[in-house]
mmCIF file with all atom_site columns, C-alpha atoms in Angstrom:
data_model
loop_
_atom_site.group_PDB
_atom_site.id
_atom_site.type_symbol
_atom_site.label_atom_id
_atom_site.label_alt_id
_atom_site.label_comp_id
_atom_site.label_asym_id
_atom_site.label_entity_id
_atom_site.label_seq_id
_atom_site.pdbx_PDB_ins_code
_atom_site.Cartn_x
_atom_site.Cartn_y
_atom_site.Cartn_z
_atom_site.occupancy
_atom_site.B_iso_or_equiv
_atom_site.pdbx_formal_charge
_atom_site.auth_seq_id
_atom_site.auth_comp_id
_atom_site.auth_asym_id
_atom_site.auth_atom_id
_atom_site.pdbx_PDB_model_num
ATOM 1  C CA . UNK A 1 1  ? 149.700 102.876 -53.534 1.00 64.00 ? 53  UNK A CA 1
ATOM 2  C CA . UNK A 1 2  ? 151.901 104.776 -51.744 1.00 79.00 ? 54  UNK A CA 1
ATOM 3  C CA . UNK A 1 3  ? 152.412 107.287 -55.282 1.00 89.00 ? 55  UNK A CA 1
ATOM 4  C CA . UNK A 1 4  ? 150.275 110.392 -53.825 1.00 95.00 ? 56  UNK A CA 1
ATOM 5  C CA . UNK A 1 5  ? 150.103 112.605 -50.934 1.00 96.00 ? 57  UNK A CA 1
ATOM 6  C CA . UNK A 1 6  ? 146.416 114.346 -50.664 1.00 97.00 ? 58  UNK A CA 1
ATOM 7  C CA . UNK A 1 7  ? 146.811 117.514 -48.723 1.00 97.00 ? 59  UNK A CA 1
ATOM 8  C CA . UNK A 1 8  ? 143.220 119.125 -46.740 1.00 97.00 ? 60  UNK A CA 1
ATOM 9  C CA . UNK A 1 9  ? 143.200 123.319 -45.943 1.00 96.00 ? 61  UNK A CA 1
ATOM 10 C CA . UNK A 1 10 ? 141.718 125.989 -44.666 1.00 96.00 ? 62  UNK A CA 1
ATOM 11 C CA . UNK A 1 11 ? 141.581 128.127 -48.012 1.00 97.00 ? 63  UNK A CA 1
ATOM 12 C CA . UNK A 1 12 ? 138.645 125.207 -48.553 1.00 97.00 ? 64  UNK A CA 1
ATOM 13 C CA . UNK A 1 13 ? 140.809 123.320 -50.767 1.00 97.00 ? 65  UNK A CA 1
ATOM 14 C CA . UNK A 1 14 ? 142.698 119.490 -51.307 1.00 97.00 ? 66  UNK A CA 1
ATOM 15 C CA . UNK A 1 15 ? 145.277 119.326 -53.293 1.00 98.00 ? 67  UNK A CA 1
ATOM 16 C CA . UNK A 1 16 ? 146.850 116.309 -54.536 1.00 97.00 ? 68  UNK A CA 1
ATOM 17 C CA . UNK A 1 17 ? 151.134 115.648 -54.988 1.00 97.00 ? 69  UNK A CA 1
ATOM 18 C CA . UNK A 1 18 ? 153.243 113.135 -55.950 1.00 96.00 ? 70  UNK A CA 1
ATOM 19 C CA . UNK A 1 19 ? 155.369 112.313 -52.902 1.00 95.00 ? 71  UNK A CA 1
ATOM 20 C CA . UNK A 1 20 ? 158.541 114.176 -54.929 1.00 95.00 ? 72  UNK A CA 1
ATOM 21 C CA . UNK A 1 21 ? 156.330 117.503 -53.821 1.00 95.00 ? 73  UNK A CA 1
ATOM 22 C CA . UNK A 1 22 ? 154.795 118.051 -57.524 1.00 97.00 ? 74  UNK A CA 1
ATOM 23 C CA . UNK A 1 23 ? 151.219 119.466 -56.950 1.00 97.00 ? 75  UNK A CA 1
ATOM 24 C CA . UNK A 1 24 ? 148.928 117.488 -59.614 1.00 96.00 ? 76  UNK A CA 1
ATOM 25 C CA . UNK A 1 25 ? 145.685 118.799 -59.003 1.00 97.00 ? 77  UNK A CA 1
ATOM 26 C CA . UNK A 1 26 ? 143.473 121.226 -56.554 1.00 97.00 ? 78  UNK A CA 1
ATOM 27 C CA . UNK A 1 27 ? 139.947 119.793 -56.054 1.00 98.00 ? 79  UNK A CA 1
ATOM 28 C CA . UNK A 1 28 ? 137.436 122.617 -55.096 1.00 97.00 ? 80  UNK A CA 1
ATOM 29 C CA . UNK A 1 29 ? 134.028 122.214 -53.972 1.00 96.00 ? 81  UNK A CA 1
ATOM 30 C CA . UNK A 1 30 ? 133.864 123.014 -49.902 1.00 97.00 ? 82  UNK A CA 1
ATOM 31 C CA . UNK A 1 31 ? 132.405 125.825 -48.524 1.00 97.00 ? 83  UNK A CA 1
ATOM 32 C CA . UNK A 1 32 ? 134.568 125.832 -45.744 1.00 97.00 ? 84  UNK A CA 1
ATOM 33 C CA . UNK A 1 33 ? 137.626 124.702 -44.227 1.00 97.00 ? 85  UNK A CA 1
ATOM 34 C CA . UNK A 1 34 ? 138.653 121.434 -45.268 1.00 98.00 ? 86  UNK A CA 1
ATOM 35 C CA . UNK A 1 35 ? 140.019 119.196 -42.076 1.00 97.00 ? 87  UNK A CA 1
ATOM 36 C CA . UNK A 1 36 ? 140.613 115.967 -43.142 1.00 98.00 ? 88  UNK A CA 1
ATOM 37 C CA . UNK A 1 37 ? 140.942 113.677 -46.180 1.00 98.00 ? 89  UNK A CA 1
ATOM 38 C CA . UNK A 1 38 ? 141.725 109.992 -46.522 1.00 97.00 ? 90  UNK A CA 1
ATOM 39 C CA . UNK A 1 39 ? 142.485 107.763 -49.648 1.00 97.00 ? 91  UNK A CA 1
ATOM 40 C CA . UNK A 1 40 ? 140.258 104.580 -50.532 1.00 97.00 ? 92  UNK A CA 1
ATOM 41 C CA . UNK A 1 41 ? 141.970 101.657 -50.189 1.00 96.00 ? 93  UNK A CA 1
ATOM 42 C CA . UNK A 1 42 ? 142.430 100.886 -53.723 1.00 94.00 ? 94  UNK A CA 1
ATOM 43 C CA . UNK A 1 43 ? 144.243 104.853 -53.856 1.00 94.00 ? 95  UNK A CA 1
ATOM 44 C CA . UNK A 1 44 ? 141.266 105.683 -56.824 1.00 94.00 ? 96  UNK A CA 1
ATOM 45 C CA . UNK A 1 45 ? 139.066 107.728 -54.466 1.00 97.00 ? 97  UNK A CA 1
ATOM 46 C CA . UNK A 1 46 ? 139.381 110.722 -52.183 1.00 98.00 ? 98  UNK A CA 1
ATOM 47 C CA . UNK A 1 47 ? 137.231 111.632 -49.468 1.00 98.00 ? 99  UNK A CA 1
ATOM 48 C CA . UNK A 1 48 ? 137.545 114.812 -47.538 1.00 98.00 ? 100 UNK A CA 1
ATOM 49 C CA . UNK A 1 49 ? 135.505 116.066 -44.591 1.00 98.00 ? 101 UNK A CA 1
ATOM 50 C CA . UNK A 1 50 ? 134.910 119.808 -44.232 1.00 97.00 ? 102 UNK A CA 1
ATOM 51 C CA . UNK A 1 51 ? 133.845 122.631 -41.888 1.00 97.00 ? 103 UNK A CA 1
ATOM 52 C CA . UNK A 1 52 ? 130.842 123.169 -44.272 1.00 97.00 ? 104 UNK A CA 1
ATOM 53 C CA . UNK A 1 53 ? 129.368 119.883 -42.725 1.00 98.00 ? 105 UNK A CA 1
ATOM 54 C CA . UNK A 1 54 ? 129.868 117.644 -45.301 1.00 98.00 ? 106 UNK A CA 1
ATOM 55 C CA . UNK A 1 55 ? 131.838 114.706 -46.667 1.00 98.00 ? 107 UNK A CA 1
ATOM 56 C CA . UNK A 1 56 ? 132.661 114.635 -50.247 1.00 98.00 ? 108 UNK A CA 1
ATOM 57 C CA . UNK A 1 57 ? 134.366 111.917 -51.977 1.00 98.00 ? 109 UNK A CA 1
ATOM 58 C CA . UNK A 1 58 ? 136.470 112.808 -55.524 1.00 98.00 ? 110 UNK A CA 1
ATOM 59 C CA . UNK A 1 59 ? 137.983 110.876 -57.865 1.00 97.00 ? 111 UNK A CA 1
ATOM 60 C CA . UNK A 1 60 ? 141.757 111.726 -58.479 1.00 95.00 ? 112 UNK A CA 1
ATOM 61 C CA . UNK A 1 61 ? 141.123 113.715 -61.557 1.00 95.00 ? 113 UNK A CA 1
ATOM 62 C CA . UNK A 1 62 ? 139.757 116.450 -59.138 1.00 95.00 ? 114 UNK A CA 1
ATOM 63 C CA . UNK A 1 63 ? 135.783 115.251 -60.215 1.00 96.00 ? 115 UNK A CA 1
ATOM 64 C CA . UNK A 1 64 ? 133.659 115.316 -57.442 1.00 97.00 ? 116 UNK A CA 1
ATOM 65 C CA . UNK A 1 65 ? 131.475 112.145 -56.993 1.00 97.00 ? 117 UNK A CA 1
ATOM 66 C CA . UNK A 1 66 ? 128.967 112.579 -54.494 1.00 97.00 ? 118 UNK A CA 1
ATOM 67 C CA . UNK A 1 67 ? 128.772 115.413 -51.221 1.00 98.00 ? 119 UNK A CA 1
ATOM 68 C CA . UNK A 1 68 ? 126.898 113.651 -48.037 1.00 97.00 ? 120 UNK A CA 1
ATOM 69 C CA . UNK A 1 69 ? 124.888 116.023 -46.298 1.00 96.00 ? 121 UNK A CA 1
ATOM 70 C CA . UNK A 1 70 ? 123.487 115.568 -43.115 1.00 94.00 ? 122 UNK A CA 1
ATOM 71 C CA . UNK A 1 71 ? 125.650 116.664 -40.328 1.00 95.00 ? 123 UNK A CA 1
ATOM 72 C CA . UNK A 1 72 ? 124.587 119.878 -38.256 1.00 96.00 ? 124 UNK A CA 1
ATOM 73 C CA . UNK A 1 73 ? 128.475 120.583 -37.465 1.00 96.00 ? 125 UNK A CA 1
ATOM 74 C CA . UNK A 1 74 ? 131.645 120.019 -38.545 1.00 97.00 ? 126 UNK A CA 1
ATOM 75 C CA . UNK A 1 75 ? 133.213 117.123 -39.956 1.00 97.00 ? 127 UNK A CA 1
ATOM 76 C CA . UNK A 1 76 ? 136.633 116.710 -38.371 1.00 97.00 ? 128 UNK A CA 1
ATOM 77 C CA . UNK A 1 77 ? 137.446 113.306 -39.666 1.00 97.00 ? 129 UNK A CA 1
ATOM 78 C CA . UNK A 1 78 ? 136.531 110.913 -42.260 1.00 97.00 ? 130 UNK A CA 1
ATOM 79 C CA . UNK A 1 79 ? 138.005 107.441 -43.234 1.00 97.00 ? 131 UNK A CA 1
ATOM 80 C CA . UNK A 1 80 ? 137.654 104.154 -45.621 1.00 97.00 ? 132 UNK A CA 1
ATOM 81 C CA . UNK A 1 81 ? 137.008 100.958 -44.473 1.00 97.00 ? 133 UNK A CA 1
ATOM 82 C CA . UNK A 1 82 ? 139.276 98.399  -45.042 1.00 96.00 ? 134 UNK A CA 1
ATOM 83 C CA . UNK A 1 83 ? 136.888 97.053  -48.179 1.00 96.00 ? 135 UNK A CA 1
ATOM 84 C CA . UNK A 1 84 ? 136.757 100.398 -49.308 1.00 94.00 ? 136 UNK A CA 1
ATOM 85 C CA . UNK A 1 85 ? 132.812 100.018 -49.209 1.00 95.00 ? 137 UNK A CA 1
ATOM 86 C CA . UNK A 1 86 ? 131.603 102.508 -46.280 1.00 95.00 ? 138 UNK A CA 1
ATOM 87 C CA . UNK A 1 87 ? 132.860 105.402 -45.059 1.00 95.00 ? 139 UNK A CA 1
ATOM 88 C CA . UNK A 1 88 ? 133.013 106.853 -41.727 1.00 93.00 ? 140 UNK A CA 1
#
């Protein structure tokens, strides 16, 4: 929607702003390093992909939905597809 930014870190953290630079929320749940997140294409989910070997996908209020498990290394990129129905 173009109304967020949805930052990833390596204190294990995302944090969601408005694009003015107003931090809304800090979602918590990795183990590790965070490297990447991405926005569903509707801009209602998060998914973030971490050095702990998962994915974990959030909603915006910081809740986290489900963590996929099954990588034996890091996760250094994850993504929506354009339905918003898989993620890779």
């Amino acid at each position: 929607s173009g109304q967020f930014i949805v930052s990833a870190s390596e204190d294990m953290t995302l944090r969601l702003w408005t694009i003015d630079g107003k931090l809304l929320k800090t979602f918590r749940g990795h183990t590790n390093r965070v490297y990447d997140a991405s926005f569903s294409p509707d801009g209602q989910m998060i998914a973030s992909a971490g050095f702990d070997n998962t994915i974990r996908l959030w909603q915006l209020d910081g809740t986290l939905v489900q963590t996929f498990i099954g990588h034996s290394d890091y996760v250094y990129s994850v993504t929506f597809s354009p339905d918003g129905q898989l993620i890779a």
